[in-house]
C-alpha positions as a Python dict, from the first residue, in 0.01 Angstrom:
ca = {
    (1, 'M'): (0, 0, 0),
    (2, 'T'): (-238, -135, 304),
    (3, 'D'): (-225, -329, 561),
    (4, 'R'): (-585, -304, 568),
    (5, 'P'): (-718, -739, 490),
    (6, 'T'): (-907, -821, 193),
    (7, 'L'): (-1266, -813, 258),
    (8, 'L'): (-1434, -1047, -63),
    (9, 'L'): (-1777, -958, -81),
    (10, 'L'): (-2000, -1264, -250),
    (11, 'P'): (-2416, -1129, -371),
    (12, 'G'): (-2703, -1352, -383),
    (13, 'L'): (-2940, -1434, -672),
    (14, 'L'): (-3069, -1170, -844),
    (15, 'C'): (-2828, -908, -622),
    (16, 'D'): (-2580, -666, -697),
    (17, 'A'): (-2309, -459, -506),
    (18, 'R'): (-2619, -305, -384),
    (19, 'L'): (-2669, -601, -110),
    (20, 'W'): (-2343, -464, 43),
    (21, 'R'): (-2373, -108, -21),
    (22, 'D'): (-2414, 2, 376),
    (23, 'Q'): (-2096, -241, 469),
    (24, 'A'): (-1897, -182, 209),
    (25, 'E'): (-1905, 194, 277),
    (26, 'A'): (-1919, 158, 684),
    (27, 'L'): (-1563, -88, 732),
    (28, 'A'): (-1425, 36, 447),
    (29, 'D'): (-1165, 179, 692),
    (30, 'Q'): (-1127, -184, 830),
    (31, 'A'): (-1087, -385, 531),
    (32, 'R'): (-1019, -385, 147),
    (33, 'I'): (-1374, -405, -3),
    (34, 'V'): (-1389, -657, -330),
    (35, 'I'): (-1719, -693, -424),
    (36, 'A'): (-1774, -1003, -650),
    (37, 'D'): (-1947, -1082, -977),
    (38, 'L'): (-2142, -1336, -926),
    (39, 'T'): (-2425, -1310, -1261),
    (40, 'R'): (-2199, -1475, -1541),
    (41, 'D'): (-2152, -1835, -1510),
    (42, 'D'): (-2364, -2073, -1474),
    (43, 'R'): (-2151, -2285, -1198),
    (44, 'I'): (-2103, -2223, -862),
    (45, 'G'): (-1732, -2360, -914),
    (46, 'A'): (-1658, -2081, -1171),
    (47, 'M'): (-1865, -1840, -980),
    (48, 'A'): (-1566, -1926, -731),
    (49, 'D'): (-1315, -1940, -979),
    (50, 'R'): (-1392, -1586, -1083),
    (51, 'A'): (-1486, -1514, -758),
    (52, 'I'): (-1120, -1565, -612),
    (53, 'A'): (-891, -1477, -964),
    (54, 'E'): (-1064, -1124, -786),
    (55, 'V'): (-852, -1121, -499),
    (56, 'E'): (-460, -1099, -416),
    (57, 'G'): (-259, -1284, -127),
    (58, 'P'): (-527, -1383, 177),
    (59, 'F'): (-859, -1223, 259),
    (60, 'A'): (-1155, -1284, 426),
    (61, 'V'): (-1508, -1410, 248),
    (62, 'A'): (-1817, -1307, 351),
    (63, 'G'): (-2114, -1480, 117),
    (64, 'L'): (-2535, -1429, 93),
    (65, 'S'): (-2737, -1673, 1),
    (66, 'M'): (-2597, -1819, -373),
    (67, 'G'): (-2294, -1643, -225),
    (68, 'G'): (-2289, -1826, 84),
    (69, 'Y'): (-2318, -2135, -173),
    (70, 'V'): (-1972, -1938, -363),
    (71, 'A'): (-1778, -1912, 4),
    (72, 'F'): (-1838, -2218, 80),
    (73, 'E'): (-1694, -2345, -241),
    (74, 'I'): (-1421, -2110, -223),
    (75, 'L'): (-1323, -2244, 87),
    (76, 'R'): (-1274, -2631, -48),
    (77, 'R'): (-1039, -2463, -369),
    (78, 'A'): (-837, -2164, -170),
    (79, 'P'): (-845, -2288, 187),
    (80, 'G'): (-499, -2184, 204),
    (81, 'R'): (-548, -1830, 149),
    (82, 'V'): (-905, -1798, 301),
    (83, 'T'): (-843, -1610, 701),
    (84, 'R'): (-1176, -1566, 771),
    (85, 'A'): (-1527, -1675, 650),
    (86, 'A'): (-1906, -1498, 688),
    (87, 'F'): (-2233, -1644, 559),
    (88, 'L'): (-2559, -1507, 613),
    (89, 'D'): (-2889, -1611, 525),
    (90, 'T'): (-2778, -1927, 370),
    (91, 'S'): (-2785, -2341, 356),
    (92, 'A'): (-2514, -2577, 410),
    (93, 'R'): (-2770, -2820, 238),
    (94, 'P'): (-2794, -2917, -182),
    (95, 'D'): (-3150, -2846, -353),
    (96, 'T'): (-3396, -3021, -248),
    (97, 'E'): (-3646, -3238, -530),
    (98, 'E'): (-3906, -2951, -440),
    (99, 'Q'): (-3712, -2657, -460),
    (100, 'T'): (-3512, -2766, -802),
    (101, 'R'): (-3930, -2831, -916),
    (102, 'R'): (-3975, -2393, -820),
    (103, 'R'): (-3712, -2337, -981),
    (104, 'R'): (-3716, -2502, -1257),
    (105, 'G'): (-4107, -2308, -1310),
    (106, 'L'): (-3941, -1961, -1209),
    (107, 'I'): (-3638, -2097, -1541),
    (108, 'S'): (-3970, -2165, -1740),
    (109, 'L'): (-4171, -1780, -1638),
    (110, 'S'): (-3852, -1609, -1734),
    (111, 'R'): (-3833, -1812, -2078),
    (112, 'S'): (-4135, -1738, -2174),
    (113, 'G'): (-4065, -1337, -2138),
    (114, 'Q'): (-4195, -1286, -1801),
    (115, 'F'): (-3913, -1245, -1633),
    (116, 'R'): (-4025, -915, -1482),
    (117, 'G'): (-4278, -1137, -1287),
    (118, 'V'): (-4077, -1332, -1107),
    (119, 'T'): (-3896, -1064, -904),
    (120, 'P'): (-4307, -1025, -725),
    (121, 'R'): (-4335, -1361, -684),
    (122, 'L'): (-4008, -1425, -475),
    (123, 'L'): (-3989, -1071, -306),
    (124, 'P'): (-4246, -1179, 5),
    (125, 'Q'): (-3974, -1480, 66),
    (126, 'L'): (-3701, -1216, 34),
    (127, 'I'): (-3753, -953, 251),
    (128, 'H'): (-3985, -846, 586),
    (129, 'P'): (-4352, -867, 530),
    (130, 'S'): (-4358, -505, 711),
    (131, 'R'): (-4134, -378, 374),
    (132, 'L'): (-4306, -572, 118),
    (133, 'D'): (-4526, -209, 56),
    (134, 'G'): (-4171, -16, 166),
    (135, 'P'): (-3936, 185, 11),
    (136, 'L'): (-3680, -160, 5),
    (137, 'A'): (-3887, -353, -160),
    (138, 'G'): (-3864, -78, -441),
    (139, 'E'): (-3481, -137, -426),
    (140, 'V'): (-3496, -526, -488),
    (141, 'M'): (-3665, -527, -788),
    (142, 'E'): (-3451, -245, -910),
    (143, 'M'): (-3172, -485, -813),
    (144, 'A'): (-3324, -800, -973),
    (145, 'D'): (-3395, -551, -1248),
    (146, 'R'): (-3060, -493, -1338),
    (147, 'V'): (-2893, -792, -1332),
    (148, 'G'): (-3097, -872, -1593),
    (149, 'K'): (-3316, -1195, -1681),
    (150, 'D'): (-2960, -1401, -1882),
    (151, 'A'): (-2795, -1427, -1568),
    (152, 'F'): (-3030, -1534, -1343),
    (153, 'L'): (-3131, -1807, -1570),
    (154, 'R'): (-2721, -1859, -1526),
    (155, 'Q'): (-2749, -1817, -1096),
    (156, 'Q'): (-3088, -2071, -1113),
    (157, 'E'): (-2900, -2372, -1265),
    (158, 'A'): (-2557, -2266, -1067),
    (159, 'I'): (-2803, -2312, -776),
    (160, 'M'): (-2983, -2582, -878),
    (161, 'H'): (-2612, -2823, -891),
    (162, 'R'): (-2416, -2692, -588),
    (163, 'A'): (-2268, -2931, -378),
    (164, 'D'): (-2340, -3044, -60),
    (165, 'S'): (-2101, -2861, 142),
    (166, 'R'): (-2218, -3014, 485),
    (167, 'P'): (-1897, -3282, 484),
    (168, 'D'): (-1719, -2961, 514),
    (169, 'L'): (-1794, -2859, 842),
    (170, 'P'): (-1600, -2974, 1062),
    (171, 'G'): (-1246, -2891, 830),
    (172, 'I'): (-1330, -2541, 793),
    (173, 'G'): (-1042, -2379, 1112),
    (174, 'V'): (-1096, -1971, 1007),
    (175, 'P'): (-1298, -1763, 1268),
    (176, 'V'): (-1665, -1793, 1135),
    (177, 'L'): (-1993, -1574, 1159),
    (178, 'V'): (-2286, -1723, 1091),
    (179, 'G'): (-2614, -1526, 1004),
    (180, 'V'): (-2982, -1464, 984),
    (181, 'G'): (-3231, -1259, 952),
    (182, 'A'): (-3490, -1354, 1213),
    (183, 'E'): (-3781, -1363, 975),
    (184, 'D'): (-3664, -1581, 707),
    (185, 'A'): (-3837, -1737, 541),
    (186, 'L'): (-3630, -1878, 203),
    (187, 'T'): (-3340, -2012, 423),
    (188, 'P'): (-3482, -2009, 763),
    (189, 'P'): (-3297, -1970, 1106),
    (190, 'E'): (-3259, -2355, 1126),
    (191, 'L'): (-3051, -2429, 828),
    (192, 'A'): (-2849, -2117, 993),
    (193, 'A'): (-2786, -2327, 1322),
    (194, 'E'): (-2693, -2649, 1137),
    (195, 'I'): (-2401, -2397, 985),
    (196, 'A'): (-2330, -2291, 1300),
    (197, 'A'): (-2328, -2618, 1495),
    (198, 'G'): (-2083, -2799, 1208),
    (199, 'I'): (-1821, -2557, 1276),
    (200, 'P'): (-1554, -2546, 1541),
    (201, 'G'): (-1624, -2232, 1712),
    (202, 'A'): (-1816, -2106, 1489),
    (203, 'R'): (-2038, -1771, 1598),
    (204, 'L'): (-2415, -1753, 1538),
    (205, 'V'): (-2592, -1393, 1541),
    (206, 'H'): (-2972, -1322, 1427),
    (207, 'F'): (-3050, -1005, 1337),
    (208, 'P'): (-3423, -923, 1449),
    (209, 'G'): (-3703, -804, 1236),
    (210, 'A'): (-3475, -917, 961),
    (211, 'G'): (-3607, -1214, 619),
    (212, 'H'): (-3373, -1313, 387),
    (213, 'L'): (-3168, -967, 283),
    (214, 'P'): (-3069, -840, 671),
    (215, 'T'): (-2736, -647, 466),
    (216, 'M'): (-3005, -442, 332),
    (217, 'E'): (-3306, -447, 592),
    (218, 'T'): (-3093, -404, 932),
    (219, 'P'): (-2816, -264, 805),
    (220, 'E'): (-2693, -169, 1109),
    (221, 'A'): (-2699, -490, 1293),
    (222, 'A'): (-2539, -647, 966),
    (223, 'T'): (-2281, -447, 1003),
    (224, 'A'): (-2222, -462, 1380),
    (225, 'A'): (-2155, -794, 1370),
    (226, 'L'): (-1945, -831, 1063),
    (227, 'A'): (-1702, -562, 1180),
    (228, 'E'): (-1670, -851, 1536),
    (229, 'W'): (-1623, -1094, 1291),
    (230, 'L'): (-1343, -876, 1140),
    (231, 'L'): (-1152, -828, 1403),
    (232, 'A'): (-1187, -1206, 1596),
}
């Protein structure tokens, strides 16, 4: 048996365990790490149920982007089991009409056999411009290829139908970390600030030099923030 707390990590759209690789390795002595598979369902609620089923007893949960939407849903479904929550580069808001329109365009592109053309379109929104021509861009593309078209379509459907989590923010009573890449173009810092302002006692952290994927772009800073949060 171990007295380490369980930490459930939730990947984002087109992301797998690579998103959290550095944090999982660095925090292994501090927590028992479980990285959820969010590729098999087309609704956020089903993703949340599957993730909850992967852990026993109380647990901390951290989600990035789509993983943040799932984390909000987990708090609604299993509030008594969540000991602390971290929301990275995400939003408490539902999709806007414009966001849904763009998602449907990417869905159509993928269904027409051009899935490999989707990630290059998304890449400038995912990582800091200084990294677009570097090795990290290749890792992000490879990660998206591993997730694949079918899972991408399911995830987009789930994201489009997600709930508005803003009304739930004041009732979250566990230690909360809200983190965001300072240059995040997809879910910009003002959305992180909105989450942090709505949750009593939440800590807001910006990751300088990072875009939408700070766990990969600035892994040391993201890990340090999570390590401190786990001890809060």
